[in-house]
mmCIF file of C-alpha atoms in Angstrom:
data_model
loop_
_atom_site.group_PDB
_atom_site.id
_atom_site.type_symbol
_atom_site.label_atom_id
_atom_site.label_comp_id
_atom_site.label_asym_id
_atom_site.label_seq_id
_atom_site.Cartn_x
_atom_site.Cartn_y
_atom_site.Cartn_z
ATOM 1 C CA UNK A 1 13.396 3.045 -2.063
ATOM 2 C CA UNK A 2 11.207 3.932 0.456
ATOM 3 C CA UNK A 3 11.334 0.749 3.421
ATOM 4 C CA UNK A 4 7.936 0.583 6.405
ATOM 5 C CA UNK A 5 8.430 -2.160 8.210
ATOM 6 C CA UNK A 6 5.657 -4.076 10.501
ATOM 7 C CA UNK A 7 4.866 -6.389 13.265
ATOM 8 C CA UNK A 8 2.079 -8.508 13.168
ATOM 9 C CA UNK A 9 2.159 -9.913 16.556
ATOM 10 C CA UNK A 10 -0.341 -12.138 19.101
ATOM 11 C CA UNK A 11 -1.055 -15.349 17.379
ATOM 12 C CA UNK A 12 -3.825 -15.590 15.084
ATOM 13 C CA UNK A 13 -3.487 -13.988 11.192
ATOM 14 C CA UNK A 14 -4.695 -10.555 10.384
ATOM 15 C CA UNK A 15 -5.711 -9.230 7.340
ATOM 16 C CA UNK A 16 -3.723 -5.618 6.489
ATOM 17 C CA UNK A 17 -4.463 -3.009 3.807
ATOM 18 C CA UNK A 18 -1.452 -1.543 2.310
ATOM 19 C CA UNK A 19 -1.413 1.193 0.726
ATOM 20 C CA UNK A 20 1.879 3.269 -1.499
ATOM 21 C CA UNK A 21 -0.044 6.675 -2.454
ATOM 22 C CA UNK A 22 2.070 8.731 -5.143
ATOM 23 C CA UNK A 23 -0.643 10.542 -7.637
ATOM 24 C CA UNK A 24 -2.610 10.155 -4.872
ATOM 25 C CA UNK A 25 -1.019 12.314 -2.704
ATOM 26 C CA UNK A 26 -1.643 15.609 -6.051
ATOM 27 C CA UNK A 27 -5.280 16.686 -4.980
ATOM 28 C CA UNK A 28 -3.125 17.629 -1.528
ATOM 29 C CA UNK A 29 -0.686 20.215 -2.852
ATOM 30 C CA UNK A 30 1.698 17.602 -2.686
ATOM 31 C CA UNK A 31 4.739 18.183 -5.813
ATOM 32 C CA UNK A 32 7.254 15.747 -6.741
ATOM 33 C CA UNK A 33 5.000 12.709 -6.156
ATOM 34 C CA UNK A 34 6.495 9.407 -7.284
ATOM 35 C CA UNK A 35 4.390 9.171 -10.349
ATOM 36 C CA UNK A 36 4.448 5.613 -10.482
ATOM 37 C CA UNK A 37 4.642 3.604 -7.306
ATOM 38 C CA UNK A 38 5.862 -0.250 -6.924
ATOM 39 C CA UNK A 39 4.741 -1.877 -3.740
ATOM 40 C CA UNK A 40 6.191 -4.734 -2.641
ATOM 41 C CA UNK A 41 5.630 -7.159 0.383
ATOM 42 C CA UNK A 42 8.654 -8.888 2.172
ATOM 43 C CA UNK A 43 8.946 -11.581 5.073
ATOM 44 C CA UNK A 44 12.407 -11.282 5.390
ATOM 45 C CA UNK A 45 14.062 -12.020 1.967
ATOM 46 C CA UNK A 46 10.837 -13.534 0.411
ATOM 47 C CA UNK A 47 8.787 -12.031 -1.938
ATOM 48 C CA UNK A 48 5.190 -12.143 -0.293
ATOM 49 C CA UNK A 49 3.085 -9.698 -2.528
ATOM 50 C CA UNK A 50 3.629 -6.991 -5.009
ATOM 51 C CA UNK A 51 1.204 -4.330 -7.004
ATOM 52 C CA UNK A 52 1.768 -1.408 -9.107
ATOM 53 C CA UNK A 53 -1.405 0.182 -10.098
ATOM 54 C CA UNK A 54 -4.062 -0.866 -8.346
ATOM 55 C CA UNK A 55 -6.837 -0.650 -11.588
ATOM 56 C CA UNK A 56 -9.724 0.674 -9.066
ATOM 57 C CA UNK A 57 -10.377 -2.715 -7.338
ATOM 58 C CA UNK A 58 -13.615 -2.600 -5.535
ATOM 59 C CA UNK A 59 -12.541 -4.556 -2.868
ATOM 60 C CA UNK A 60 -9.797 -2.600 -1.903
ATOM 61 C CA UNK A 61 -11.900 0.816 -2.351
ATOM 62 C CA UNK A 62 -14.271 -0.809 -0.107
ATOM 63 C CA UNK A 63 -11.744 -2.007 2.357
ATOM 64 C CA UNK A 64 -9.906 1.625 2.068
ATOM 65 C CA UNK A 65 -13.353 3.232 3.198
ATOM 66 C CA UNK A 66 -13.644 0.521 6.276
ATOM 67 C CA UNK A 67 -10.108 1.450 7.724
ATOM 68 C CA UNK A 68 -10.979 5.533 7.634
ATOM 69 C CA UNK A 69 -8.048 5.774 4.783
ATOM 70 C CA UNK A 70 -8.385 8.947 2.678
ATOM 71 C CA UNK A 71 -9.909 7.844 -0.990
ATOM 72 C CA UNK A 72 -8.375 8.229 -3.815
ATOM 73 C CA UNK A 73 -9.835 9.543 -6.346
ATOM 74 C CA UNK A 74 -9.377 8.169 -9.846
ATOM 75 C CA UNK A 75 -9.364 4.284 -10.498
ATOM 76 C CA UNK A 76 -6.678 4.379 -13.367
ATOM 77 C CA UNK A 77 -4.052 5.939 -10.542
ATOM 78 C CA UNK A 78 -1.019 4.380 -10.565
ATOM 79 C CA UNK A 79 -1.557 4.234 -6.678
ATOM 80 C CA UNK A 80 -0.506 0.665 -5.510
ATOM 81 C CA UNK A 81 -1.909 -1.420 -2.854
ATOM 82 C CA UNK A 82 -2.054 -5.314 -1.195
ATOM 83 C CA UNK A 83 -4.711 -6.617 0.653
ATOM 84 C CA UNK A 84 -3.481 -9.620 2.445
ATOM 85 C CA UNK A 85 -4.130 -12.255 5.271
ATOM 86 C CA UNK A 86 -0.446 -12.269 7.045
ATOM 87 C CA UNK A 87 0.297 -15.102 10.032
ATOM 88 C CA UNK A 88 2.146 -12.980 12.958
ATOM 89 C CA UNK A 89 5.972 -12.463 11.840
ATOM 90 C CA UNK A 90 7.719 -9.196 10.721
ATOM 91 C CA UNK A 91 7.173 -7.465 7.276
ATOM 92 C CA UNK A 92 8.354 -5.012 5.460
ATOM 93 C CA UNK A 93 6.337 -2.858 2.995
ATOM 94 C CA UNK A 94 8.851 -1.560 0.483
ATOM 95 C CA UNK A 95 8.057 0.693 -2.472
ATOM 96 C CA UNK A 96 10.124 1.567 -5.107
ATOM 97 C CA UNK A 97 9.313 3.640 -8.302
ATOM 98 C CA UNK A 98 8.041 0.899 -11.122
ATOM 99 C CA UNK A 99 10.401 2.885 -14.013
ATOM 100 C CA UNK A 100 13.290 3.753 -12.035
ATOM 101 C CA UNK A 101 11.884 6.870 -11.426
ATOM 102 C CA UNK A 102 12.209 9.024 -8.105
ATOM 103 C CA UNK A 103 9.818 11.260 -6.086
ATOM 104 C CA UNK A 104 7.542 11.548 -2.799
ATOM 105 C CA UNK A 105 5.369 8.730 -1.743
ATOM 106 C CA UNK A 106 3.134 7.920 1.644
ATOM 107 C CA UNK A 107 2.919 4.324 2.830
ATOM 108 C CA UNK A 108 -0.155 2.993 4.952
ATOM 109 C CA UNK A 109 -0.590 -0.444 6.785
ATOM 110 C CA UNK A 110 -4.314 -0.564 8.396
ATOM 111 C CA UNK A 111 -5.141 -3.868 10.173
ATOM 112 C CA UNK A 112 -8.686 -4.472 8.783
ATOM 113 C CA UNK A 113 -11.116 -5.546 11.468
#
């Protein structure tokens, strides 16, 4: 498991992209990608969010483009990601592979303006 955590401080919400690129990370020479990424979104113990495969949502692709994030290229990826209006607090991004299965993943939190 593969653990990023964050601060979202001040005190007003802010809306985050996050991002676990796995077959994403291919068209980069990258080998041994985790083929199948879970994401999942902690405050503390609680379950906030979670995503595997993120189908090619607009929204995100959109949001992804905003933020400068590199794009990834095919919408039936199983790439994972949460977009999400968070209160300030401490997070923790954590991504795990969705089969029990192992390899090399990236993880990205961009505050979305």
């Amino acid at each position: 498991i593969l653990i990023a955590g964050f601060v979202i401080g001040g005190s007003t919400s802010r809306t985050v992209l996050i991002r676990a690129s796995g077959p994403a990370l291919i068209p980069f020479g990258v080998t041994g990608v985790l083929v199948d990424p879970m994401l999942q979104l902690y405050s503390g113990s609680t379950l906030i969010a979670s995503n595997s495969a993120w189908g090619g949502d607009t929204q995100i692709s959109s949001v992804a483009a905003s933020v400068n994030a590199f794009s990834w290229q095919f919408a039936t990826s199983n790439d994972s990601a949460i977009l999400v209006t968070l209160p300030p607090g401490t997070y923790t991004a954590q991504v795990s592979g969705a089969s029990g299965d192992t390899g090399v993943a990236l993880v990205e939190v961009y505050e979305v303006p």
